[in-house]
Structure formats: structure tokens, C-alpha cells
mmCIF file of C-alpha atoms in Angstrom:
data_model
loop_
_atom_site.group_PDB
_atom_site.id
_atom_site.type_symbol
_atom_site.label_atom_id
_atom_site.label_comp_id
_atom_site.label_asym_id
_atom_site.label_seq_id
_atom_site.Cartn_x
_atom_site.Cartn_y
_atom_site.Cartn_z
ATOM 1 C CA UNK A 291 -11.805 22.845 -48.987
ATOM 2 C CA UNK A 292 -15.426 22.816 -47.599
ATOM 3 C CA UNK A 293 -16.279 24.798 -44.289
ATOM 4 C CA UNK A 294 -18.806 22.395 -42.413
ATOM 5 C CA UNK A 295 -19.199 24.923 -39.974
ATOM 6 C CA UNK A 296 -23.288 25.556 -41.033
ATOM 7 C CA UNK A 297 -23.455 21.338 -40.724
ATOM 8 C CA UNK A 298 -25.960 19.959 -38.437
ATOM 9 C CA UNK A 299 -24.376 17.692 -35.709
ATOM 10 C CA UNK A 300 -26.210 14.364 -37.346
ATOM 11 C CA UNK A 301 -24.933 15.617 -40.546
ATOM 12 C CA UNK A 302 -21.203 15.914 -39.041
ATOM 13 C CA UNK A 303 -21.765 12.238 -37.692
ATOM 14 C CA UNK A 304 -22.802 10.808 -41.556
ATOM 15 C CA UNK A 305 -19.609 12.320 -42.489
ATOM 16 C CA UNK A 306 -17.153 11.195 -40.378
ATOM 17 C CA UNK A 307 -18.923 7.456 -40.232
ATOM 18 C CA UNK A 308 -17.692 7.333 -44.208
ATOM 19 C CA UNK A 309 -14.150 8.618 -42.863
ATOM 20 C CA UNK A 310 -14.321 12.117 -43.265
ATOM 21 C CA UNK A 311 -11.603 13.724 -41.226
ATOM 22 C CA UNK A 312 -12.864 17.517 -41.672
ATOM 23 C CA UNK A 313 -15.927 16.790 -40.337
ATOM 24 C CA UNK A 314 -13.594 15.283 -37.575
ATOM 25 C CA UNK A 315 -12.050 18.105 -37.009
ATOM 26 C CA UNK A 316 -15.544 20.223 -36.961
ATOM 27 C CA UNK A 317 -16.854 18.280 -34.231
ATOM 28 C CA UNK A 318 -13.688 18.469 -32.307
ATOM 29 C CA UNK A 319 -13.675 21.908 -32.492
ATOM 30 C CA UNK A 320 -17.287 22.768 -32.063
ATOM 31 C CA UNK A 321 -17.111 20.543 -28.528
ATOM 32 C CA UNK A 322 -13.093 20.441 -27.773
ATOM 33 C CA UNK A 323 -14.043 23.655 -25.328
ATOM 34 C CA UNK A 324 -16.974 23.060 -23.384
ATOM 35 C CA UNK A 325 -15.900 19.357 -22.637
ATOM 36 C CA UNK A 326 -12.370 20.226 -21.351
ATOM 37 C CA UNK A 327 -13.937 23.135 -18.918
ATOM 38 C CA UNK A 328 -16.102 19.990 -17.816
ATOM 39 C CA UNK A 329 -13.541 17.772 -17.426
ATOM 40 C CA UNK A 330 -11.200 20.107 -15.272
ATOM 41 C CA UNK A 331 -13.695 21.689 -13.675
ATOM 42 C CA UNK A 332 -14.675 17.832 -11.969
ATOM 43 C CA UNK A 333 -11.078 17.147 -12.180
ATOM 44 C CA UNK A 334 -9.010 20.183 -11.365
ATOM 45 C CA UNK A 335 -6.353 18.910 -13.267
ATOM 46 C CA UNK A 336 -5.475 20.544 -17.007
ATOM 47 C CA UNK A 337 -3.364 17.332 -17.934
ATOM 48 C CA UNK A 338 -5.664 14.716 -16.727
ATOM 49 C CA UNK A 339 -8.778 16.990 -18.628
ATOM 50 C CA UNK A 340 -6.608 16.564 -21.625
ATOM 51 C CA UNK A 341 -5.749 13.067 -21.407
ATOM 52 C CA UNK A 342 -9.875 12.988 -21.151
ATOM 53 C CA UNK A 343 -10.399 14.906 -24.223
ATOM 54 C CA UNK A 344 -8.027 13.126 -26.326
ATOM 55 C CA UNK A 345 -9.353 9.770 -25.422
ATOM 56 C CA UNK A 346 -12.814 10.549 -26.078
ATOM 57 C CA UNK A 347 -12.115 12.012 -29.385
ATOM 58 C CA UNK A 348 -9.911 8.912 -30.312
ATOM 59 C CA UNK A 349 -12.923 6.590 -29.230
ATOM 60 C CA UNK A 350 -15.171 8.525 -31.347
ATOM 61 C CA UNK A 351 -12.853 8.293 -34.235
ATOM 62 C CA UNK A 352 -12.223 4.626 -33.256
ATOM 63 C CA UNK A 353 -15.929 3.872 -33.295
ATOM 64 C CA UNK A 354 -16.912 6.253 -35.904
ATOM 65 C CA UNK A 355 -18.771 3.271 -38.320
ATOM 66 C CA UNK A 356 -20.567 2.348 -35.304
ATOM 67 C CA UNK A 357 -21.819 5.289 -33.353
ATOM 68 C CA UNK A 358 -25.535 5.113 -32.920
ATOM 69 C CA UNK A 359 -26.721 7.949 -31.316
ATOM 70 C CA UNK A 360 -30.163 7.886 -29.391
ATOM 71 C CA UNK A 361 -29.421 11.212 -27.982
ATOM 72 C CA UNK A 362 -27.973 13.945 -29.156
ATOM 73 C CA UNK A 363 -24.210 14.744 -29.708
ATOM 74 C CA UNK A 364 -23.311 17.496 -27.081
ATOM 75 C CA UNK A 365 -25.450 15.025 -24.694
ATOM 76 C CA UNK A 366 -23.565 11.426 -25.710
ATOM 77 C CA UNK A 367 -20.252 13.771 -25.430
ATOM 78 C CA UNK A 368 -20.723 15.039 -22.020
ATOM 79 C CA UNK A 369 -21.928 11.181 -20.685
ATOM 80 C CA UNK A 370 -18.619 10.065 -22.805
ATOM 81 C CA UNK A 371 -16.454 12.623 -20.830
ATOM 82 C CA UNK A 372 -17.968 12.037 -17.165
ATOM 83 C CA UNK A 373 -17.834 8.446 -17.699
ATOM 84 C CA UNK A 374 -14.013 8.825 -18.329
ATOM 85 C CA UNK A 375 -13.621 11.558 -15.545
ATOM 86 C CA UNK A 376 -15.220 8.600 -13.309
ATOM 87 C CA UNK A 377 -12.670 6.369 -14.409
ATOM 88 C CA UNK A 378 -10.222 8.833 -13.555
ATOM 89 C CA UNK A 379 -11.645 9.613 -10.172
ATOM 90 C CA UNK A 380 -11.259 5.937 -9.608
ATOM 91 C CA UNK A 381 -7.683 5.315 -10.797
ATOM 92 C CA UNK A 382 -7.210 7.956 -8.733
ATOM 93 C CA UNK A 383 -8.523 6.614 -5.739
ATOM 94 C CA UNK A 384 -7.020 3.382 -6.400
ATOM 95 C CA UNK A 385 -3.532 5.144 -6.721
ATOM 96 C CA UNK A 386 -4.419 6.600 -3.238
ATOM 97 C CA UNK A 387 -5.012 3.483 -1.647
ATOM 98 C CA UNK A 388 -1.398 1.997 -3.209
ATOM 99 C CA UNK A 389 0.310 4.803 -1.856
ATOM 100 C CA UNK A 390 -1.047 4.489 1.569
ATOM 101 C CA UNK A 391 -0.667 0.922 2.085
ATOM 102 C CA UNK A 392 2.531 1.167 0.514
ATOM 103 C CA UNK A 393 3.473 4.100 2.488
ATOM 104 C CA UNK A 394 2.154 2.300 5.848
ATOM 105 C CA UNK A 395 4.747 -0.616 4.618
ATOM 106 C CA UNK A 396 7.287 1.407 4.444
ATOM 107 C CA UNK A 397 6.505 2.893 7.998
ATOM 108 C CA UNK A 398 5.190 -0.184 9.905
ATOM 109 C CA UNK A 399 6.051 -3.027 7.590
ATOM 110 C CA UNK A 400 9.593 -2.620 7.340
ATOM 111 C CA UNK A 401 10.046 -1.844 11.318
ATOM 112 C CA UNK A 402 7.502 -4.976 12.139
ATOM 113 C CA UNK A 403 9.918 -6.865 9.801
ATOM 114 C CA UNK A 404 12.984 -5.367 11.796
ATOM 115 C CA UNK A 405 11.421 -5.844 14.810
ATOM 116 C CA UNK A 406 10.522 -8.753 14.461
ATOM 117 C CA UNK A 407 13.553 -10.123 13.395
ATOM 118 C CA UNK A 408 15.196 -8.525 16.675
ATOM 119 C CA UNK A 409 12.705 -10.426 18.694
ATOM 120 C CA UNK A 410 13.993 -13.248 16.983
ATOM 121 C CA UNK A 411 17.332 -12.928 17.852
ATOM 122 C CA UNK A 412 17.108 -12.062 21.335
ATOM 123 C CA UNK A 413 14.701 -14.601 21.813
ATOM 124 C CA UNK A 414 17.478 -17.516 19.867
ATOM 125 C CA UNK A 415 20.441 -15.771 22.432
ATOM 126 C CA UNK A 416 18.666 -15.952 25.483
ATOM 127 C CA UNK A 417 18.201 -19.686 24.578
ATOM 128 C CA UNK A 418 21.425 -19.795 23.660
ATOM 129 C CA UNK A 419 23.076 -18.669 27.028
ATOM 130 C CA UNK A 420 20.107 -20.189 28.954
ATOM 131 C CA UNK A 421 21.772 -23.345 27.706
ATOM 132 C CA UNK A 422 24.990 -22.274 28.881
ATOM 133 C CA UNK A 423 24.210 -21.914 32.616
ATOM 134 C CA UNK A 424 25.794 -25.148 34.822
ATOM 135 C CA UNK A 425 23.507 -27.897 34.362
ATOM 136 C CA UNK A 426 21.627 -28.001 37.751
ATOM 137 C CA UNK A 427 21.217 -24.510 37.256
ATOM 138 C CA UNK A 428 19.818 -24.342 34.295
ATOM 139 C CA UNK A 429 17.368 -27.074 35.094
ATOM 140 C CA UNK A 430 16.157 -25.425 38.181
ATOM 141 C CA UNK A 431 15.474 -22.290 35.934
ATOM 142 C CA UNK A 432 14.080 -23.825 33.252
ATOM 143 C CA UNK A 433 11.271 -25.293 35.724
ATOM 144 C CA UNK A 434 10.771 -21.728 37.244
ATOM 145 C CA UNK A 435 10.257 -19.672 33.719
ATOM 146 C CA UNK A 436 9.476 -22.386 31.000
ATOM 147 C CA UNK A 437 6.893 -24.875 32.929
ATOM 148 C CA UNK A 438 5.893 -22.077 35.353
ATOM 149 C CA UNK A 439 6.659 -23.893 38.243
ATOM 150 C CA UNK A 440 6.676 -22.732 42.216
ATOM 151 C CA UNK A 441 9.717 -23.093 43.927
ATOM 152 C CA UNK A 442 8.077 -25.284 46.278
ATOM 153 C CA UNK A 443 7.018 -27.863 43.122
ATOM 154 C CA UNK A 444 11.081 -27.292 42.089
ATOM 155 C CA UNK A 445 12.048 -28.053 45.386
ATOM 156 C CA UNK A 446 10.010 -31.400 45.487
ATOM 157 C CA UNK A 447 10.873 -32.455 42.458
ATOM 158 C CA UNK A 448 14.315 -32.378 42.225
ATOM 159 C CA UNK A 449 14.445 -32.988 46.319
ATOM 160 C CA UNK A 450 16.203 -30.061 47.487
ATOM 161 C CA UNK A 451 15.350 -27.570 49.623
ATOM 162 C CA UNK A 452 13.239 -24.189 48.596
ATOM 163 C CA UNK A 453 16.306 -21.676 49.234
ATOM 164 C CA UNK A 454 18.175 -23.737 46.695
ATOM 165 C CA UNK A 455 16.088 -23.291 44.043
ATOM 166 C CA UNK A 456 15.469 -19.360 44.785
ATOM 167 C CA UNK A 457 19.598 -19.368 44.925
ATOM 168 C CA UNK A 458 19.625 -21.116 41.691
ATOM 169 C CA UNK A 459 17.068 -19.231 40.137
ATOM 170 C CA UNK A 460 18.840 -15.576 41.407
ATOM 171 C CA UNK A 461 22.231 -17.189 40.214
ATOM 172 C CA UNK A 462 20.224 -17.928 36.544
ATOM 173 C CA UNK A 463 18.766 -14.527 36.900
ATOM 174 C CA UNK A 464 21.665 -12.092 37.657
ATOM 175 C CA UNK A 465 24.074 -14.254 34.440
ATOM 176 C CA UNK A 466 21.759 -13.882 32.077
ATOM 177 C CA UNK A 467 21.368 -10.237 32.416
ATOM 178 C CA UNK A 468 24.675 -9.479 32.775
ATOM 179 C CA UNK A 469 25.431 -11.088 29.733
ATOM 180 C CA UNK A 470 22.358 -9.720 27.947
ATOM 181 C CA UNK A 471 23.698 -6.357 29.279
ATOM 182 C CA UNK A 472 26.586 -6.300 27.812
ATOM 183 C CA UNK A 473 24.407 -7.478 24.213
ATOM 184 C CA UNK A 474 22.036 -4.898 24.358
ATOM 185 C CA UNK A 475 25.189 -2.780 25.392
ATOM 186 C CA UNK A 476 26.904 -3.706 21.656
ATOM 187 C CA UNK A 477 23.787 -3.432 20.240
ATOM 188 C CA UNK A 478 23.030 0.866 21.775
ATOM 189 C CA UNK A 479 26.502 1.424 20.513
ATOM 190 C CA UNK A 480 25.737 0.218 16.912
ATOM 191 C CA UNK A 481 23.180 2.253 16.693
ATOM 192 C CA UNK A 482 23.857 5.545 17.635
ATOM 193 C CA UNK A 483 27.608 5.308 16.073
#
């Protein structure tokens, strides 16, 4: 078995671009080392420094026919690993972002969604027993809260008097929330069973 341990880097790279696998493995461990204290010192991470490392290596292999160096080794090795620490960085920070929005989701969008939906309903009930009130009733109230009407425009319209339509409007007032009482009543009781 030949030691290429005396080989000159350029030498190593002749070798392993007609398949030699020892001169591989002379490279790797001449440089294994140095790069992984690069990588984890930029990464603080031993198993991302790794992954690093064994990607670069399998590129080099990969591209071994190919490689045309117009630096030196150490110096295309080092650009090679803080290329792929970059990459890293930015998965990273791309991870980051996915977890917080997907975090803030969970927090706000779920609870928007929720909320939402409770708006909703409240909003389809309070229709719903708005349309229950006594006819005159409801069409005095309707004037007062949907078209935003005085009491005096009410009264004129519909020709009765002002106290009639503040009656009717009280009347509309005081069964609604006693019936939307006794809702959100059912609804406090769910939720703190």
C-alpha cells in the first residue's frame, strides 16, 4: 500500500481525478480537521459541521474528473466549506421564519379563525331573533340601528308619534339582550366546565 503522505496537494488532485481513493482518503485527512473547526466554529453546531464536511468531501469526490483548481487546495476547501456554512446559515434562517409564522398561526391564526367564526355566529343570532321581534317592532328597530335613523325620521315615516318609536326601540332593546343574555350565559358555562 503506498503512503501519499509526502504528496504535493496538485499531485493528490491528479490522483484522485483517475479514481484513486487513497489519495481520497489523504486529502480528507490532511484537511478533515481544520475545515470542521471552521465549520463549527461559524456554526456552533458539531452535527451541522459534519453534515458540512461530508458534503464537501462527497462533492469533491463527485466532481473529482472535473476539478480545476485556480487556487490552491486548502484555499478552494475553505471557500467550498463557507459557501455551504452560508447555505446552512440560510436554511437556517428560513427554518426560523417557518417557525415563527407558523408559531404566530398557531397563536393568532387559529384564535382570528375562532374568533371570527364567533363573530359570525352572534352576528347570524342577533339577526335571527331581530327577526323574531313583533313586526311593528322590529321595523321601528330596524330603522333606528340598520338605516341609522332619528326617532324623529321613524316617527314621520311610519306616522306615529316620537315616544312610540323610543318605546319600541327600548321594547327591541331590553328582548334582545335578555335573550342574548341567556346565549352568552350557555356559552360562559361551556367554557369554563
Amino acid at each position: 500500500m503506498e503512503n501519499y503522505h509526502g504528496y504535493t496537494d496538485s499531485a493528490l488532485l491528479a490522483l484522485i481525478a483517475d479514481d484513486d481513493e487513497l489519495a481520497f482518503a489523504e486529502v480528507y485527512r490532511r484537511y478533515k480537521g481544520v475545515l470542521f473547526l471552521h465549520a463549527r466554529r461559524i456554526l456552533g453546531n458539531d452535527e451541522e459541521a459534519k453534515d458540512v464536511l461530508q458534503e464537501l468531501f462527497t462533492a469533491l469526490w463527485t466532481r473529482r474528473k472535473s476539478i480545476d483548481l485556480k487556487t490552491s487546495l486548502p484555499a478552494y476547501l475553505y471557500a467550498a466549506v463557507r459557501n455551504r456554512v452560508f447555505d446552512v446559515i440560510a436554511h437556517r434562517k428560513v427554518e426560523e421564519k417557518y417557525i415563527a409564522s407558523l408559531a404566530t398561526f398557531i397563536e393568532k391564526g387559529e384564535y382570528v379563525t375562532d374568533q371570527q367564526l364567533l363573530e359570525q355566529e352572534l352576528s347570524e343570532l342577533i339577526e335571527k331573533e331581530i327577526a323574531a321581534l313583533p313586526p311593528k317592532m322590529r321595523e321601528v328597530f330596524e330603522l333606528s340601528r340598520k338605516e341609522d335613523l332619528s326617532y324623529k325620521e321613524i316617527a314621520d315615516q311610519l306616522h306615529i308619534s316620537d315616544k312610540t318609536v323610543k318605546k319600541q326601540v327600548n321594547n327591541a332593546l331590553h328582548i334582545l339582550r335578555e335573550k342574548l343574555d341567556m346565549v352568552f350565559t350557555s356559552i360562559a358555562c361551556f367554557l369554563f366546565l
